[in-house]
GROMACS .gro file of C-alpha atoms in nm:
model
  397
    1MET     CA    1  11.126  23.275   8.565
    2PHE     CA    2  11.456  23.038   8.454
    3GLN     CA    3  11.695  23.350   8.602
    4LYS     CA    4  11.504  23.396   8.921
    5ILE     CA    5  11.520  22.982   8.978
    6VAL     CA    6  11.867  22.988   8.921
    7ARG     CA    7  11.907  23.290   9.169
    8PHE     CA    8  11.764  23.152   9.425
    9LEU     CA    9  11.962  22.804   9.399
   10ILE     CA   10  12.280  23.044   9.418
   11PHE     CA   11  12.140  23.193   9.732
   12VAL     CA   12  12.035  22.830   9.876
   13PHE     CA   13  12.469  22.721   9.762
   14PHE     CA   14  12.602  23.030   9.966
   15LYS     CA   15  12.392  23.034  10.237
   16ILE     CA   16  12.511  22.656  10.334
   17VAL     CA   17  12.824  22.712  10.255
   18LEU     CA   18  12.883  23.019  10.456
   19SER     CA   19  12.706  22.929  10.739
   20VAL     CA   20  13.009  22.647  10.788
   21ARG     CA   21  13.258  22.864  10.880
   22TYR     CA   22  13.013  23.204  10.983
   23ARG     CA   23  12.720  23.262  11.188
   24VAL     CA   24  12.597  23.616  11.081
   25LYS     CA   25  12.367  23.830  11.304
   26VAL     CA   26  12.140  24.062  11.087
   27LYS     CA   27  11.986  24.421  11.237
   28GLY     CA   28  11.819  24.692  11.082
   29LEU     CA   29  11.627  24.507  10.818
   30GLU     CA   30  11.332  24.607  10.900
   31LYS     CA   31  11.368  24.975  10.925
   32LEU     CA   32  11.458  24.964  10.540
   33SER     CA   33  11.093  25.031  10.497
   34PRO     CA   34  10.907  25.238  10.256
   35GLU     CA   35  10.912  25.510  10.514
   36ASN     CA   36  11.243  25.524  10.526
   37LEU     CA   37  11.291  25.450  10.194
   38LYS     CA   38  11.067  25.758  10.027
   39SER     CA   39  11.260  25.843   9.701
   40PRO     CA   40  11.144  25.656   9.369
   41GLY     CA   41  11.380  25.376   9.221
   42GLY     CA   42  11.653  25.163   9.407
   43VAL     CA   43  11.876  25.193   9.669
   44LEU     CA   44  12.247  25.272   9.736
   45PHE     CA   45  12.387  25.013   9.992
   46LEU     CA   46  12.709  25.161  10.122
   47PRO     CA   47  12.903  24.971  10.351
   48ASN     CA   48  13.279  24.943  10.534
   49HIS     CA   49  13.490  24.688  10.306
   50SER     CA   50  13.670  24.479  10.564
   51SER     CA   51  13.738  24.197  10.346
   52VAL     CA   52  13.746  24.002   9.992
   53PHE     CA   53  13.470  23.782   9.869
   54VAL     CA   54  13.302  23.725  10.219
   55ASP     CA   55  13.156  24.093  10.356
   56PRO     CA   56  12.970  24.152   9.990
   57THR     CA   57  12.888  23.756   9.974
   58ILE     CA   58  12.704  23.783  10.286
   59ILE     CA   59  12.541  24.142  10.319
   60THR     CA   60  12.419  24.019   9.946
   61LEU     CA   61  12.201  23.717  10.124
   62ALA     CA   62  12.118  23.926  10.411
   63LEU     CA   63  11.944  24.108  10.147
   64PHE     CA   64  11.817  23.877   9.872
   65GLY     CA   65  11.469  23.886   9.814
   66LYS     CA   66  11.343  24.200   9.954
   67PHE     CA   67  11.609  24.408   9.817
   68PRO     CA   68  11.784  24.183   9.529
   69ILE     CA   69  12.173  24.345   9.476
   70ARG     CA   70  12.330  24.409   9.110
   71PRO     CA   71  12.678  24.346   9.200
   72ILE     CA   72  12.950  24.610   9.075
   73ILE     CA   73  13.262  24.413   9.038
   74VAL     CA   74  13.608  24.512   8.918
   75GLU     CA   75  13.709  24.367   8.552
   76TYR     CA   76  13.958  24.117   8.600
   77MET     CA   77  13.730  23.948   8.806
   78PHE     CA   78  13.410  23.995   8.624
   79TYR     CA   79  13.569  23.816   8.326
   80THR     CA   80  13.728  23.481   8.467
   81PRO     CA   81  13.567  23.187   8.320
   82ILE     CA   82  13.365  23.075   8.623
   83VAL     CA   83  13.263  23.412   8.775
   84ASN     CA   84  13.175  23.564   8.463
   85ARG     CA   85  12.887  23.340   8.416
   86LEU     CA   86  12.760  23.402   8.740
   87MET     CA   87  12.827  23.810   8.737
   88ARG     CA   88  12.646  23.752   8.409
   89ILE     CA   89  12.351  23.622   8.621
   90LEU     CA   90  12.349  23.843   8.835
   91ASN     CA   91  12.293  24.135   8.584
   92ALA     CA   92  12.636  24.255   8.735
   93LEU     CA   93  12.867  24.618   8.578
   94PRO     CA   94  13.213  24.532   8.551
   95ILE     CA   95  13.474  24.842   8.661
   96PRO     CA   96  13.803  24.902   8.556
   97ASP     CA   97  14.042  24.808   8.825
   98LEU     CA   98  14.289  25.138   8.844
   99ARG     CA   99  14.507  24.975   9.088
  100TYR     CA  100  14.781  24.903   8.889
  101THR     CA  101  14.733  25.110   8.554
  102ALA     CA  102  14.553  25.386   8.465
  103ASN     CA  103  14.495  25.557   8.145
  104SER     CA  104  14.234  25.827   7.984
  105ILE     CA  105  14.018  25.532   7.845
  106LYS     CA  106  13.987  25.354   8.216
  107ARG     CA  107  13.919  25.663   8.329
  108LYS     CA  108  13.623  25.747   8.075
  109ARG     CA  109  13.496  25.375   8.123
  110THR     CA  110  13.436  25.416   8.505
  111LYS     CA  111  13.280  25.812   8.445
  112LYS     CA  112  13.062  25.573   8.196
  113ILE     CA  113  12.990  25.337   8.488
  114LEU     CA  114  12.929  25.564   8.737
  115GLU     CA  115  12.699  25.753   8.571
  116LYS     CA  116  12.478  25.363   8.452
  117ILE     CA  117  12.501  25.328   8.838
  118ALA     CA  118  12.280  25.656   8.883
  119GLU     CA  119  12.000  25.585   8.539
  120GLY     CA  120  12.020  25.231   8.734
  121LEU     CA  121  11.895  25.386   9.087
  122ASN     CA  122  11.603  25.571   8.871
  123GLU     CA  123  11.468  25.279   8.709
  124GLY     CA  124  11.449  25.072   9.047
  125ASP     CA  125  11.800  24.872   9.067
  126ASN     CA  126  11.991  24.804   9.401
  127PHE     CA  127  12.338  24.867   9.441
  128LEU     CA  128  12.612  24.784   9.676
  129ILE     CA  129  12.951  24.991   9.622
  130TYR     CA  130  13.236  25.040   9.879
  131PRO     CA  131  13.269  25.398   9.939
  132ALA     CA  132  13.672  25.320  10.026
  133GLY     CA  133  13.707  25.146   9.683
  134ARG     CA  134  13.925  24.873   9.836
  135VAL     CA  135  13.982  24.638  10.164
  136LYS     CA  136  14.069  24.813  10.414
  137LEU     CA  137  14.449  24.818  10.506
  138SER     CA  138  14.411  24.813  10.867
  139ARG     CA  139  14.118  24.871  11.156
  140TYR     CA  140  14.054  25.204  11.067
  141GLU     CA  141  13.800  25.211  10.720
  142SER     CA  142  13.965  25.465  10.506
  143VAL     CA  143  13.742  25.635  10.273
  144ALA     CA  144  13.982  25.934  10.170
  145GLY     CA  145  13.976  26.101   9.834
  146ALA     CA  146  13.775  25.837   9.711
  147SER     CA  147  13.483  25.991   9.470
  148GLY     CA  148  13.248  25.707   9.363
  149VAL     CA  149  12.998  25.768   9.579
  150HIS     CA  150  13.009  26.125   9.566
  151THR     CA  151  12.985  26.122   9.175
  152ILE     CA  152  12.648  25.911   9.237
  153LEU     CA  153  12.520  26.130   9.469
  154SER     CA  154  12.606  26.446   9.296
  155MET     CA  155  12.380  26.322   8.970
  156ARG     CA  156  12.088  26.188   9.199
  157PRO     CA  157  12.152  26.334   9.538
  158GLU     CA  158  11.751  26.239   9.632
  159ALA     CA  159  11.872  25.827   9.588
  160ASN     CA  160  11.781  25.582   9.871
  161VAL     CA  161  12.068  25.567  10.092
  162VAL     CA  162  12.152  25.300  10.341
  163LEU     CA  163  12.473  25.238  10.506
  164VAL     CA  164  12.571  24.881  10.640
  165ARG     CA  165  12.869  24.834  10.870
  166SER     CA  166  12.994  24.517  10.913
  167GLU     CA  167  13.185  24.332  11.277
  168GLY     CA  168  13.380  24.077  11.316
  169LEU     CA  169  13.525  23.989  10.959
  170TYR     CA  170  13.843  24.188  11.033
  171GLY     CA  171  14.095  23.945  11.118
  172SER     CA  172  13.955  23.654  10.899
  173ILE     CA  173  14.222  23.508  10.629
  174PHE     CA  174  14.065  23.749  10.361
  175SER     CA  175  14.068  24.020  10.586
  176THR     CA  176  14.436  24.190  10.589
  177ALA     CA  177  14.468  24.197  10.960
  178LEU     CA  178  14.701  23.918  10.955
  179THR     CA  179  14.949  23.986  10.686
  180GLY     CA  180  14.879  24.361  10.527
  181LYS     CA  181  14.832  24.226  10.219
  182VAL     CA  182  14.465  24.158  10.032
  183GLU     CA  183  14.449  23.792   9.995
  184PRO     CA  184  14.353  23.668   9.644
  185MET     CA  185  14.012  23.559   9.648
  186PHE     CA  186  14.057  23.232   9.509
  187GLY     CA  187  14.319  23.136   9.702
  188GLY     CA  188  14.128  23.231  10.024
  189ILE     CA  189  13.837  23.045   9.936
  190PHE     CA  190  14.091  22.702   9.844
  191ARG     CA  191  14.219  22.762  10.216
  192GLY     CA  192  13.874  22.801  10.366
  193ILE     CA  193  13.774  22.469  10.189
  194LYS     CA  194  14.105  22.288  10.334
  195ILE     CA  195  14.020  22.456  10.703
  196ALA     CA  196  13.657  22.300  10.626
  197LEU     CA  197  13.739  21.935  10.522
  198LYS     CA  198  13.998  21.954  10.800
  199ASN     CA  199  13.734  22.011  11.079
  200LEU     CA  200  13.517  21.756  10.867
  201ILE     CA  201  13.288  22.041  10.717
  202PHE     CA  202  13.028  22.120  10.939
  203PHE     CA  203  13.223  22.101  11.330
  204GLY     CA  204  13.453  22.419  11.274
  205PRO     CA  205  13.451  22.723  11.520
  206ARG     CA  206  13.250  22.971  11.365
  207ARG     CA  207  13.361  23.351  11.289
  208GLU     CA  208  13.012  23.585  11.485
  209ILE     CA  209  12.979  23.855  11.221
  210THR     CA  210  12.708  24.110  11.327
  211LEU     CA  211  12.598  24.295  10.988
  212GLU     CA  212  12.421  24.652  11.071
  213PHE     CA  213  12.140  24.852  10.838
  214MET     CA  214  12.027  25.168  10.883
  215PRO     CA  215  11.930  25.424  10.650
  216ALA     CA  216  12.044  25.752  10.603
  217PRO     CA  217  12.024  25.952  10.872
  218ALA     CA  218  11.861  26.343  10.825
  219ASP     CA  219  12.237  26.484  10.905
  220PHE     CA  220  12.369  26.240  10.555
  221PRO     CA  221  12.571  26.502  10.384
  222ARG     CA  222  12.446  26.391  10.026
  223THR     CA  223  12.527  26.717   9.898
  224ALA     CA  224  12.826  26.832  10.010
  225SER     CA  225  13.155  26.835   9.883
  226ARG     CA  226  13.391  26.508   9.822
  227ILE     CA  227  13.627  26.568  10.104
  228GLU     CA  228  13.289  26.649  10.362
  229LEU     CA  229  13.057  26.355  10.268
  230ASN     CA  230  13.378  26.126  10.282
  231HIS     CA  231  13.503  26.262  10.633
  232TRP     CA  232  13.132  26.183  10.749
  233LEU     CA  233  13.129  25.818  10.638
  234GLU     CA  234  13.496  25.736  10.826
  235VAL     CA  235  13.319  25.885  11.132
  236TRP     CA  236  13.037  25.653  11.067
  237TYR     CA  237  13.216  25.349  11.013
  238ASN     CA  238  13.521  25.394  11.286
  239ARG     CA  239  13.279  25.550  11.599
  240PRO     CA  240  13.244  25.269  11.823
  241TYR     CA  241  12.966  24.983  11.724
  242GLU     CA  242  12.727  25.064  12.054
  243THR     CA  243  12.704  25.464  11.921
  244LEU     CA  244  12.610  25.412  11.558
  245HIS     CA  245  12.269  25.551  11.597
  246ASP     CA  246  12.370  25.874  11.787
  247THR     CA  247  12.393  26.191  11.635
  248SER     CA  248  12.641  26.365  11.881
  249PRO     CA  249  13.024  26.300  11.740
  250PRO     CA  250  13.216  26.040  11.913
  251LYS     CA  251  13.503  26.086  12.156
  252GLU     CA  252  13.709  25.817  11.959
  253LEU     CA  253  13.749  25.652  11.633
  254PRO     CA  254  13.874  25.351  11.770
  255GLY     CA  255  13.783  25.168  11.430
  256GLU     CA  256  13.755  24.781  11.414
  257GLN     CA  257  13.928  24.539  11.618
  258VAL     CA  258  14.103  24.205  11.520
  259TYR     CA  259  13.898  23.919  11.571
  260LEU     CA  260  14.104  23.587  11.590
  261VAL     CA  261  13.927  23.236  11.583
  262PRO     CA  262  14.106  22.906  11.564
  263HIS     CA  263  14.102  22.758  11.298
  264SER     CA  264  14.081  22.386  11.408
  265LEU     CA  265  13.832  22.219  11.625
  266TRP     CA  266  14.131  21.994  11.774
  267SER     CA  267  14.283  22.300  11.897
  268SER     CA  268  14.240  22.672  12.061
  269ASP     CA  269  14.545  22.830  11.876
  270VAL     CA  270  14.474  23.087  11.624
  271PRO     CA  271  14.657  23.256  11.379
  272LYS     CA  272  14.943  23.435  11.368
  273ILE     CA  273  14.959  23.821  11.288
  274ASP     CA  274  15.288  23.878  11.060
  275LEU     CA  275  15.252  24.240  10.930
  276LYS     CA  276  15.605  24.269  10.771
  277ARG     CA  277  15.662  24.637  10.689
  278LYS     CA  278  15.954  24.717  10.384
  279GLU     CA  279  16.217  24.940  10.499
  280GLU     CA  280  16.153  25.345  10.345
  281THR     CA  281  16.401  25.493  10.162
  282ASP     CA  282  16.509  25.844  10.211
  283ILE     CA  283  16.452  26.113   9.958
  284ASP     CA  284  16.665  26.405   9.830
  285LEU     CA  285  16.435  26.674   9.815
  286ASP     CA  286  16.735  26.888   9.687
  287ALA     CA  287  16.786  26.700   9.416
  288VAL     CA  288  16.431  26.797   9.282
  289PRO     CA  289  16.472  27.088   9.006
  290GLU     CA  290  16.293  27.377   9.084
  291GLY     CA  291  16.090  27.393   8.776
  292VAL     CA  292  15.957  27.029   8.816
  293ARG     CA  293  15.841  27.097   9.139
  294HIS     CA  294  15.636  27.405   9.056
  295ARG     CA  295  15.470  27.224   8.756
  296ILE     CA  296  15.347  26.907   8.974
  297TYR     CA  297  15.292  27.173   9.217
  298GLU     CA  298  15.054  27.340   8.960
  299LYS     CA  299  14.917  27.014   8.801
  300VAL     CA  300  14.783  26.942   9.145
  301ALA     CA  301  14.616  27.262   9.266
  302LEU     CA  302  14.432  27.247   8.929
  303LEU     CA  303  14.310  26.876   9.022
  304ALA     CA  304  14.213  26.996   9.372
  305ASN     CA  305  14.075  27.348   9.281
  306ARG     CA  306  14.327  27.509   9.539
  307ASN     CA  307  14.552  27.790   9.567
  308GLN     CA  308  14.900  27.665   9.499
  309ALA     CA  309  15.041  27.857   9.752
  310THR     CA  310  14.830  27.678   9.976
  311LEU     CA  311  15.014  27.374   9.886
  312ASP     CA  312  15.317  27.237  10.091
  313ASP     CA  313  15.572  26.901  10.064
  314ALA     CA  314  15.386  26.764  10.374
  315THR     CA  315  15.016  26.803  10.174
  316ASP     CA  316  14.804  26.485  10.194
  317LEU     CA  317  14.685  26.422   9.838
  318ALA     CA  318  14.391  26.204   9.926
  319GLN     CA  319  14.299  26.368  10.299
  320ASP     CA  320  14.383  26.708  10.236
  321LEU     CA  321  14.329  26.757   9.890
  322GLY     CA  322  14.027  26.488   9.853
  323LEU     CA  323  14.203  26.345   9.512
  324ASP     CA  324  14.119  26.017   9.461
  325SER     CA  325  14.257  25.710   9.204
  326LEU     CA  326  14.087  25.900   8.912
  327ASP     CA  327  14.271  26.216   8.983
  328GLY     CA  328  14.560  25.999   9.004
  329ALA     CA  329  14.526  25.888   8.665
  330GLU     CA  330  14.540  26.162   8.583
  331LEU     CA  331  14.883  26.290   8.729
  332ILE     CA  332  14.991  25.965   8.590
  333ALA     CA  333  14.883  26.110   8.203
  334PHE     CA  334  15.046  26.397   8.335
  335LEU     CA  335  15.406  26.273   8.404
  336GLU     CA  336  15.397  26.098   8.094
  337GLU     CA  337  15.329  26.362   7.823
  338GLU     CA  338  15.553  26.625   8.054
  339PHE     CA  339  15.825  26.424   8.149
  340SER     CA  340  15.788  26.055   7.968
  341ILE     CA  341  15.757  25.882   8.304
  342THR     CA  342  15.611  25.582   8.250
  343GLY     CA  343  15.517  25.263   8.438
  344VAL     CA  344  15.375  25.437   8.765
  345PRO     CA  345  15.107  25.187   8.953
  346PRO     CA  346  14.831  25.409   9.029
  347GLN     CA  347  14.814  25.255   9.421
  348GLU     CA  348  15.173  25.375   9.488
  349LEU     CA  349  15.150  25.705   9.336
  350THR     CA  350  15.189  25.865   9.714
  351THR     CA  351  15.462  26.118   9.640
  352SER     CA  352  15.516  26.361   9.362
  353VAL     CA  353  15.928  26.301   9.345
  354ASN     CA  354  15.960  25.959   9.567
  355TYR     CA  355  16.264  25.789   9.540
  356TRP     CA  356  16.427  26.076   9.321
  357GLY     CA  357  16.792  26.051   9.258
  358SER     CA  358  16.781  25.687   9.327
  359PRO     CA  359  16.905  25.415   9.065
  360HIS     CA  360  16.549  25.443   8.970
  361VAL     CA  361  16.540  25.785   8.815
  362ARG     CA  362  16.779  25.848   8.536
  363TRP     CA  363  16.839  26.183   8.386
  364SER     CA  364  16.888  26.139   8.032
  365SER     CA  365  17.080  26.408   7.732
  366ARG     CA  366  16.805  26.330   7.519
  367ARG     CA  367  16.524  26.577   7.508
  368LYS     CA  368  16.173  26.595   7.374
  369ARG     CA  369  16.029  26.897   7.281
  370ASN     CA  370  16.297  27.119   7.449
  371LYS     CA  371  16.191  26.895   7.798
  372ARG     CA  372  16.471  26.677   7.966
  373ARG     CA  373  16.385  26.328   7.978
  374PHE     CA  374  16.386  26.072   8.262
  375SER     CA  375  16.265  25.737   8.269
  376THR     CA  376  16.166  25.545   8.614
  377SER     CA  377  16.030  25.218   8.700
  378SER     CA  378  15.954  25.280   9.021
  379PHE     CA  379  15.884  25.676   8.988
  380GLY     CA  380  15.644  25.773   9.284
  381ILE     CA  381  15.630  25.450   9.452
  382ALA     CA  382  15.490  25.412   9.810
  383PRO     CA  383  15.805  25.214   9.988
  384SER     CA  384  15.548  25.030  10.204
  385ALA     CA  385  15.208  24.888  10.139
  386MET     CA  386  15.113  24.953  10.458
  387ARG     CA  387  15.179  25.328  10.402
  388ARG     CA  388  14.841  25.577  10.319
  389SER     CA  389  15.028  25.877  10.300
  390ARG     CA  390  15.014  25.979   9.944
  391ARG     CA  391  15.213  26.355   9.969
  392LEU     CA  392  15.295  26.601   9.742
  393PHE     CA  393  15.663  26.556   9.874
  394PRO     CA  394  15.759  26.344  10.133
  395ALA     CA  395  15.913  26.502  10.437
  396LYS     CA  396  16.297  26.454  10.525
  397ARG     CA  397  16.376  26.270  10.820
   0.00000   0.00000   0.00000
């Protein structure tokens, strides 16, 4: 009883706070009926991910009372002092963050959490999980090779699935539209507080947001391969909003348009978009030893369950092969084991030999188990945060 009261107070608090800046229109809740969600157990909600903090919060608030959500939150945020107390009240599940470091322990913990989600669905828990696994870096929602949803559905193929599409958040300070980078959650919250105070709290311009809920249609590929499932989701998230309920393939996939709203009631000026791209570095592919190239191809082919002969230097690890962060963690472990490479950021492992031959990669005469040894602080690092390509070897320019 006490927890229910606390949850209700939390709901009221966030409802009031978010109403200062956002006006949310909810569609499709009436379709979330027993007739459309026939399987016993809980519901798996699958939204697009336009912003940090705001979109999971407004979705949870929209479902409050009818479908209480059990949150899934990355570990570093889960264990933040204030957030931790709130997450424990909501019975949240902490999941390892594989963006910056990855190892076998994190991989095992991640798989364990996915198993808990499948078990929770059996027990009637409702979960909100983002198929893409991260905030989108452009107006296009890229699910690429993410495996979380596919893994859950492989354990619970009959689970109730609800698709969620939000419109209106791409362009907010919590999105990547303005700078190309993900805004730290607390930094965005403090900026939002300053904006509210500047507008005398209740008088600032409001951002119009639309939330659309739709039970998974009959053609939802719940038992398909990871690549097929992710492609289906990408098409649904990026098709024109007015065609969400169409069964025919869309003619185009425009994604979500940037929506800019003034930050002040005293001015109609909107925030400026300032996307800064880093310069990319040319890579001498001739410097890649043939033996190293062969071993990397062999490992990637094994992870992707592909014939090695079908791979080439332009093969995209995520889009073409369906590899995700867990596979990336295994690749990093492989690089450490085979070549003694350490310090590879998982989110930047976009190419097999990026920056090969640069000052960051140094061949050493020291040997380890009859293998040449080299070290690097940026082996495989993508030169631009905006670049999503995860290729075996970058194309020459």
